[in-house]
Amino acid sequence: MTTLSIIKADTGGFVGHSEVHPEMLSEARGALHDAIGDGLLVDGQVARCGDDISLIMTHEHGPDAEAVHSFAWQTFLRTTEIAKRLGLYGAGQDLLSTAFSGNLRGMGPGYAELEFTERPSEPVICFLADKTEPGAWNLPLYKMFADPFNTAGLVIDAKMHAGFRFEVYDLHQDKRIVFDTPREAYDLLMFIGAPARYVVHSVESTTLDIPAAATSTQRLSLIAGKYVGKDDPVMIVRCQSGLPAVGEVLEPFAFPHSVAGCMRGSHHAPIMPVGLEQATPARFDGPPRVVALGFQINDGKLIGPRDMFADPSFDRARATANKAMDYLRRHGPFEPHRLALEDLEYTTMHQLEARLTNRWEPLPTAGEEDSVLATTPRS
Ligand code: F6R
Ligand code: MG
Ligand code: MG
């Protein structure tokens, strides 16, 4: 069995939160090179989207393996040192714990892992996003695996016609549930249409009984109890031969749907599919970005990547994202650009409530409407 792990963290931004410094990337590349040489990993590559470093690794240790998670943690400590030395922004931002213990759960870095028996040809897409949260994958995953208007194979491929199973996490209550589609598609949508709370963690093929997709599902703010940076999730999707084709897996991103994130993690903005060169969110710390790195996995080796969104067929999605960004930006501090009060990552509301608590008055009863204004001096 092969395990494909993407483990990612923001360990410092260059400049602000827009990119990763090249020295940090080469440090991570060196660490991966050594880990392959030591036999810990079969293969590995470093990628970045915005200010997040992703370690894309293949190995035989299974998901949640202490050795692999510990290696990623040590690597992020090394990139943090560089960020500190260069005075980069938010050095070590996602490393919420002071010491590693067992695995990365609850420690800050995000990870998506998929263990599978390699098929004769194994195409996978690794999606990396910046300036958004894990629920951002809900809509594209639904389209890939449950929407026949996106995925023709659901209707015309006998291996896909029975549908897919979606495992959904409730991030507020730490519990999970599995929905069978198409039978329970409407039940599924009731939950994953609320992506701040319900997040698709994995998808399996009903006919083939094999894993098809996995996401990172951590919410940093729920771990840290305060805003430390948006989660900037990653996702792995296997493709072809009874799973959605590569083109069906990419197709949902032709629509730059609105996600939570962007400036201060507190705004709705469109997610823009981009090639690696354009994965550098600048305007209003956004718009959020997603890159898609395609690999063929061969005996555990990562053959690739192909930069799948560096393609003119996604130009219109980018143009639409810029238009949607203009439209939303004009709302300024108003919803639906700004997130609803309970989802805000930054807020001054608690201080305001405390400061203004004595200024609130009951609404006037009929006939007393003018009482407040009448006592307010006018010039
Ligand atoms: C987005 C993000 C940024 C910061 C913003 C303010 O995920 O992290 O939008 O929230 O740049 O950062 P501070 O508060 O550090 O000045
Ligand atoms: Mg950052
Ligand atoms: Mg980031």
Coordinates of C-alpha atoms and ligand atoms in Angstrom, one line a residue:
M1 CA 0.0 0.0 0.0
T2 CA 1.1 3.5 -0.8
T3 CA 0.2 6.5 1.4
L4 CA 0.1 10.0 -0.2
S5 CA 0.4 12.7 2.5
I6 CA 0.2 16.4 2.0
I7 CA 1.3 18.2 5.2
K8 CA 1.2 22.0 5.1
A9 CA 1.9 25.0 7.3
D10 CA 2.3 28.7 7.1
T11 CA 5.6 29.3 8.9
G12 CA 6.1 32.9 7.7
G13 CA 5.0 35.1 4.9
F14 CA 7.0 37.1 2.3
V15 CA 5.7 39.9 2.0
G16 CA 2.9 40.0 4.6
H17 CA 0.9 36.9 3.9
S18 CA 1.3 36.8 0.1
E19 CA 4.1 34.2 -0.6
V20 CA 6.8 31.9 0.8
H21 CA 10.4 33.0 0.7
P22 CA 12.5 30.9 -1.7
E23 CA 15.1 30.2 1.1
M24 CA 12.4 28.5 3.1
L25 CA 11.4 26.4 0.1
S26 CA 14.9 25.2 -0.6
E27 CA 15.3 24.3 3.1
A28 CA 12.2 22.2 2.9
R29 CA 13.5 20.6 -0.4
G30 CA 16.7 19.7 1.4
A31 CA 14.9 18.1 4.2
L32 CA 12.7 16.0 1.8
H33 CA 15.8 14.9 -0.1
D34 CA 17.4 13.6 3.1
A35 CA 14.2 11.9 4.2
I36 CA 14.0 10.1 0.9
G37 CA 17.7 9.2 1.2
D38 CA 17.1 7.8 4.8
G39 CA 14.3 5.6 3.5
L40 CA 11.6 7.4 5.5
L41 CA 9.8 8.5 2.3
V42 CA 9.6 6.9 -1.1
D43 CA 9.3 10.3 -2.8
G44 CA 8.5 13.9 -1.9
Q45 CA 8.1 17.3 -3.4
V46 CA 7.8 20.8 -2.0
A47 CA 5.0 23.1 -3.3
R48 CA 3.5 26.4 -2.1
C49 CA 0.3 28.3 -2.5
G50 CA 0.4 31.8 -1.1
D51 CA 2.2 31.8 2.2
D52 CA 1.8 28.1 2.9
I53 CA 4.4 25.4 2.3
S54 CA 3.1 21.9 1.3
L55 CA 5.2 18.8 1.7
I56 CA 3.8 16.3 -0.8
M57 CA 5.1 12.9 0.2
T58 CA 4.7 9.2 -0.6
H59 CA 5.6 6.5 1.9
E60 CA 4.5 3.1 3.3
H61 CA 3.8 4.1 6.9
G62 CA 0.0 4.8 6.5
P63 CA -1.9 7.9 7.6
D64 CA -1.2 9.6 11.0
A65 CA 2.3 7.9 11.1
E66 CA 4.4 9.4 13.9
A67 CA 7.6 9.3 11.8
V68 CA 6.2 11.2 8.9
H69 CA 4.3 13.7 11.0
S70 CA 7.3 14.3 13.2
F71 CA 9.5 14.8 10.1
A72 CA 7.1 17.4 8.8
W73 CA 7.0 19.2 12.2
Q74 CA 10.9 19.3 12.3
T75 CA 10.9 20.6 8.7
F76 CA 8.5 23.4 9.6
L77 CA 10.7 24.3 12.6
R78 CA 13.6 24.7 10.2
T79 CA 11.6 26.9 7.8
T80 CA 10.4 29.0 10.8
E81 CA 14.1 29.6 11.8
I82 CA 14.7 31.1 8.3
A83 CA 11.5 33.2 8.6
K84 CA 12.7 34.5 11.9
R85 CA 16.2 35.2 10.6
L86 CA 14.8 37.2 7.7
G87 CA 12.2 38.9 9.8
L88 CA 9.4 37.5 7.6
Y89 CA 5.8 38.0 8.7
G90 CA 4.1 35.6 11.1
A91 CA 7.2 33.4 11.6
G92 CA 6.0 30.0 12.9
Q93 CA 2.4 31.2 12.6
D94 CA 0.8 27.7 12.3
L95 CA 3.0 25.9 14.9
L96 CA 0.6 26.2 17.8
S97 CA 2.3 23.7 20.1
T98 CA 5.7 23.9 21.7
A99 CA 6.6 20.2 21.3
F100 CA 5.6 17.4 19.0
S101 CA 3.8 14.5 20.5
G102 CA 2.7 11.5 18.4
N103 CA 1.0 13.1 15.4
L104 CA 0.1 16.5 14.2
R105 CA -3.6 16.4 15.2
G106 CA -4.5 19.7 17.0
M107 CA -0.9 21.1 16.6
G108 CA -1.6 23.6 13.8
P109 CA -0.2 22.2 10.5
G110 CA -2.9 20.8 8.1
Y111 CA -2.8 17.5 6.4
A112 CA -4.7 15.3 3.9
E113 CA -3.6 11.7 3.6
L114 CA -4.8 8.8 1.4
E115 CA -3.7 5.2 1.6
F116 CA -4.4 3.0 -1.4
T117 CA -3.2 0.1 -3.5
E118 CA -1.7 1.6 -6.6
R119 CA -3.6 0.9 -9.8
P120 CA -1.7 0.1 -13.0
S121 CA -1.8 3.8 -13.7
E122 CA -2.5 6.2 -10.8
P123 CA -3.4 9.8 -11.7
V124 CA -3.9 12.1 -8.7
I125 CA -4.5 15.8 -8.3
C126 CA -3.2 17.6 -5.2
F127 CA -5.1 20.8 -4.6
L128 CA -3.6 23.5 -2.4
A129 CA -5.6 26.6 -1.4
D130 CA -4.6 29.8 0.4
K131 CA -6.8 32.4 2.3
T132 CA -9.7 30.1 2.9
E133 CA -10.9 27.3 5.2
P134 CA -11.5 23.5 4.7
G135 CA -15.2 23.8 3.9
A136 CA -14.1 25.5 0.6
W137 CA -13.8 21.9 -0.8
N138 CA -17.4 21.0 -0.1
L139 CA -18.9 22.5 -3.2
P140 CA -16.3 21.2 -5.7
L141 CA -16.3 17.7 -4.1
Y142 CA -20.1 17.6 -4.4
K143 CA -19.8 18.5 -8.0
M144 CA -17.1 16.0 -8.8
F145 CA -18.6 13.0 -7.1
A146 CA -22.4 13.7 -7.0
D147 CA -23.4 16.1 -9.7
P148 CA -24.1 14.6 -13.2
F149 CA -24.1 18.1 -14.7
N150 CA -20.4 18.3 -13.8
T151 CA -19.4 14.6 -14.0
A152 CA -20.6 12.8 -17.1
G153 CA -19.3 9.5 -15.7
L154 CA -22.0 9.4 -13.0
V155 CA -24.5 8.8 -15.8
I156 CA -22.5 7.0 -18.5
D157 CA -19.8 5.0 -16.7
A158 CA -21.0 1.7 -15.3
K159 CA -18.3 1.9 -12.5
M160 CA -19.6 5.2 -11.3
H161 CA -23.3 4.9 -11.7
A162 CA -23.8 3.5 -8.1
G163 CA -22.4 6.8 -6.8
F164 CA -20.0 7.7 -4.0
R165 CA -19.9 7.8 -0.2
F166 CA -19.1 11.1 1.6
E167 CA -17.7 11.2 5.1
V168 CA -18.6 14.5 6.7
Y169 CA -17.1 16.0 9.9
D170 CA -19.0 18.3 12.3
L171 CA -16.1 20.5 13.4
H172 CA -18.1 22.1 16.2
Q173 CA -19.0 18.8 17.9
D174 CA -16.1 16.5 16.9
K175 CA -18.3 13.8 15.3
R176 CA -18.8 12.4 11.8
I177 CA -21.4 10.8 9.5
V178 CA -21.3 9.0 6.1
F179 CA -23.8 9.8 3.4
D180 CA -24.5 7.6 0.4
T181 CA -25.1 9.5 -2.9
P182 CA -27.1 9.7 -5.0
R183 CA -29.7 8.3 -2.5
E184 CA -28.9 10.7 0.3
A185 CA -27.7 13.7 -1.9
Y186 CA -30.2 16.1 -0.4
D187 CA -29.4 15.1 3.1
L188 CA -25.7 15.6 2.4
L189 CA -26.4 19.1 0.9
M190 CA -28.3 20.2 4.0
F191 CA -25.1 19.8 6.0
I192 CA -22.2 20.6 3.6
G193 CA -24.0 23.7 2.4
A194 CA -22.9 25.1 5.8
P195 CA -19.1 24.8 5.2
A196 CA -18.0 26.7 8.3
R197 CA -19.2 23.8 10.4
Y198 CA -19.6 20.7 8.2
V199 CA -16.7 19.6 6.1
V200 CA -16.3 16.7 3.7
H201 CA -13.3 14.7 5.1
S202 CA -13.2 11.9 2.5
V203 CA -15.0 10.2 -0.4
E204 CA -15.1 6.6 -1.4
S205 CA -16.4 4.8 -4.5
T206 CA -19.4 2.6 -3.9
T207 CA -18.7 0.2 -6.8
L208 CA -14.9 -0.1 -6.4
D209 CA -14.9 0.3 -2.6
I210 CA -11.7 2.3 -2.8
P211 CA -10.8 5.7 -1.4
A212 CA -11.2 8.5 -3.9
A213 CA -10.5 11.8 -2.1
A214 CA -9.3 13.2 1.2
T215 CA -9.1 16.7 2.6
S216 CA -7.5 18.5 5.5
T217 CA -10.3 19.3 8.0
Q218 CA -8.6 21.3 10.8
R219 CA -10.0 24.7 11.8
L220 CA -7.0 26.6 13.3
S221 CA -9.2 29.0 15.2
L222 CA -11.1 26.1 16.8
I223 CA -7.8 24.6 17.9
A224 CA -6.2 27.8 19.1
G225 CA -9.3 29.4 20.4
K226 CA -8.5 32.6 18.6
Y227 CA -7.6 33.6 15.0
V228 CA -4.0 32.7 14.1
G229 CA -4.4 32.6 10.3
K230 CA -6.9 30.9 8.0
D231 CA -6.5 27.1 7.6
D232 CA -5.6 27.2 3.9
P233 CA -6.7 23.6 3.2
V234 CA -5.3 20.9 1.0
M235 CA -7.0 18.0 -0.8
I236 CA -6.1 14.8 -2.7
V237 CA -8.3 13.4 -5.4
R238 CA -7.6 10.2 -7.4
C239 CA -8.8 10.2 -10.9
Q240 CA -9.9 8.0 -13.9
S241 CA -10.9 4.3 -14.3
G242 CA -14.2 4.4 -12.4
L243 CA -13.4 7.6 -10.5
P244 CA -14.0 11.1 -12.0
A245 CA -11.7 11.8 -15.0
V246 CA -9.0 14.5 -14.5
G247 CA -11.2 17.0 -16.5
E248 CA -14.2 16.2 -14.3
V249 CA -12.1 16.7 -11.2
L250 CA -11.0 20.2 -12.4
E251 CA -14.3 21.3 -13.9
P252 CA -15.9 22.6 -10.6
F253 CA -13.2 25.2 -10.4
A254 CA -14.4 26.8 -13.7
F255 CA -16.9 28.4 -11.4
P256 CA -15.0 30.5 -8.8
H257 CA -17.4 29.9 -5.9
S258 CA -17.6 32.2 -2.9
V259 CA -15.6 31.0 0.1
A260 CA -14.9 32.3 3.6
G261 CA -11.4 33.8 4.1
C262 CA -9.6 36.6 2.3
M263 CA -8.8 39.7 4.4
R264 CA -8.4 38.8 8.1
G265 CA -10.1 35.5 7.4
S266 CA -13.4 37.3 7.7
H267 CA -14.7 37.9 4.2
H268 CA -16.5 36.0 1.5
A269 CA -14.6 36.2 -1.7
P270 CA -14.4 34.0 -4.9
I271 CA -11.8 31.3 -5.0
M272 CA -9.5 31.8 -8.1
P273 CA -8.0 28.8 -9.8
V274 CA -4.4 29.7 -10.8
G275 CA -1.1 28.3 -11.9
L276 CA 1.7 28.3 -9.4
E277 CA 3.1 31.6 -10.7
Q278 CA -0.1 33.3 -9.9
A279 CA -0.6 31.8 -6.4
T280 CA 0.4 35.0 -4.7
P281 CA -2.8 36.6 -3.2
A282 CA -2.2 40.4 -3.1
R283 CA -5.5 42.2 -3.4
F284 CA -7.2 42.6 0.0
D285 CA -5.2 39.5 1.0
G286 CA -6.9 37.6 -1.7
P287 CA -8.8 36.7 -3.6
P288 CA -8.3 33.2 -2.2
R289 CA -6.3 30.9 -4.5
V290 CA -6.3 27.3 -5.5
V291 CA -3.6 25.4 -7.4
A292 CA -4.0 21.9 -8.8
L293 CA -0.8 19.8 -9.1
G294 CA -1.3 16.7 -11.2
F295 CA 0.9 13.6 -10.6
Q296 CA 1.1 10.1 -11.9
I297 CA 2.2 7.9 -9.1
N298 CA 4.4 5.1 -10.2
D299 CA 5.7 2.6 -7.6
G300 CA 5.3 5.4 -5.1
K301 CA 7.3 7.9 -7.2
L302 CA 5.6 11.2 -7.9
I303 CA 5.8 11.7 -11.7
G304 CA 5.1 15.4 -12.1
P305 CA 3.7 17.9 -11.2
R306 CA 1.7 19.3 -14.0
D307 CA 0.4 22.7 -13.1
M308 CA -3.2 22.0 -14.1
F309 CA -4.8 25.5 -13.7
A310 CA -2.0 27.1 -15.8
D311 CA -4.2 26.6 -18.8
P312 CA -6.2 29.2 -20.8
S313 CA -9.4 27.2 -20.3
F314 CA -9.4 28.7 -16.7
D315 CA -8.9 32.3 -17.9
R316 CA -12.6 33.0 -17.8
A317 CA -12.9 31.6 -14.2
R318 CA -10.1 34.0 -13.2
A319 CA -11.8 36.9 -15.0
T320 CA -15.1 36.0 -13.3
A321 CA -13.3 35.8 -9.9
N322 CA -12.0 39.4 -10.5
K323 CA -15.5 40.6 -11.4
A324 CA -17.0 38.9 -8.3
M325 CA -14.2 40.4 -6.2
D326 CA -15.0 43.9 -7.4
Y327 CA -18.7 43.4 -6.7
L328 CA -18.2 42.0 -3.2
R329 CA -15.5 44.6 -2.3
R330 CA -18.0 47.4 -2.9
H331 CA -19.9 46.1 0.2
G332 CA -17.0 47.1 2.4
P333 CA -17.8 46.2 6.0
F334 CA -21.3 44.9 5.1
E335 CA -22.5 41.4 4.8
P336 CA -22.4 39.3 2.6
H337 CA -18.8 40.4 2.0
R338 CA -18.0 40.5 5.7
L339 CA -18.8 37.2 7.4
A340 CA -21.8 36.8 9.7
L341 CA -21.0 37.9 13.3
E342 CA -20.6 34.3 14.6
D343 CA -18.1 33.4 11.9
L344 CA -15.9 36.4 12.1
E345 CA -12.2 35.5 12.8
Y346 CA -11.5 39.0 14.1
T347 CA -14.0 41.0 16.1
T348 CA -14.3 44.1 18.1
M349 CA -17.9 43.2 19.1
H350 CA -17.1 42.0 22.6
Q351 CA -15.4 45.3 23.5
L352 CA -18.2 47.3 21.9
E353 CA -20.8 45.3 23.8
A354 CA -19.1 45.9 27.1
R355 CA -18.5 49.6 26.3
L356 CA -22.0 50.3 25.1
T357 CA -23.9 48.1 27.5
N358 CA -25.4 51.1 29.4
R359 CA -26.4 53.0 26.3
W360 CA -28.9 50.6 25.0
E361 CA -32.5 51.4 26.0
P362 CA -35.8 49.5 25.6
L363 CA -37.7 50.4 22.4
P364 CA -40.3 53.2 23.0
T365 CA -43.9 52.3 23.5
A366 CA -46.5 53.9 21.2
G367 CA -46.7 57.7 21.5
E368 CA -43.2 58.0 23.0
E369 CA -41.3 57.7 19.7
D370 CA -39.6 61.1 20.0
S371 CA -38.4 60.8 23.6
V372 CA -34.7 60.0 22.8
L373 CA -34.4 62.6 20.1
A374 CA -36.3 65.2 22.1
T375 CA -33.7 64.9 24.9
T376 CA -30.8 65.1 22.4
P377 CA -29.7 68.7 21.9
R378 CA -29.8 69.8 18.2
S379 CA -27.8 72.5 16.6
Ligands
F6R1 C1 -5.5 35.9 6.0 C2 -4.6 36.6 6.9 C3 -4.5 38.0 6.7 C4 -4.3 38.8 8.0 C5 -4.2 40.3 7.8 C6 -3.9 41.0 9.1 O1 -5.6 34.6 6.2 O2 -4.0 36.0 7.7 O3 -5.5 38.6 5.9 O4 -5.4 38.5 8.9 O5 -3.1 40.5 6.9 O6 -2.9 40.5 9.7 P1 -2.3 41.1 11.1 O7 -3.5 41.1 12.1 O8 -1.3 40.1 11.5 O9 -1.8 42.5 10.8
MG2 MG 0.2 33.9 6.8
MG3 MG -1.9 31.0 4.0

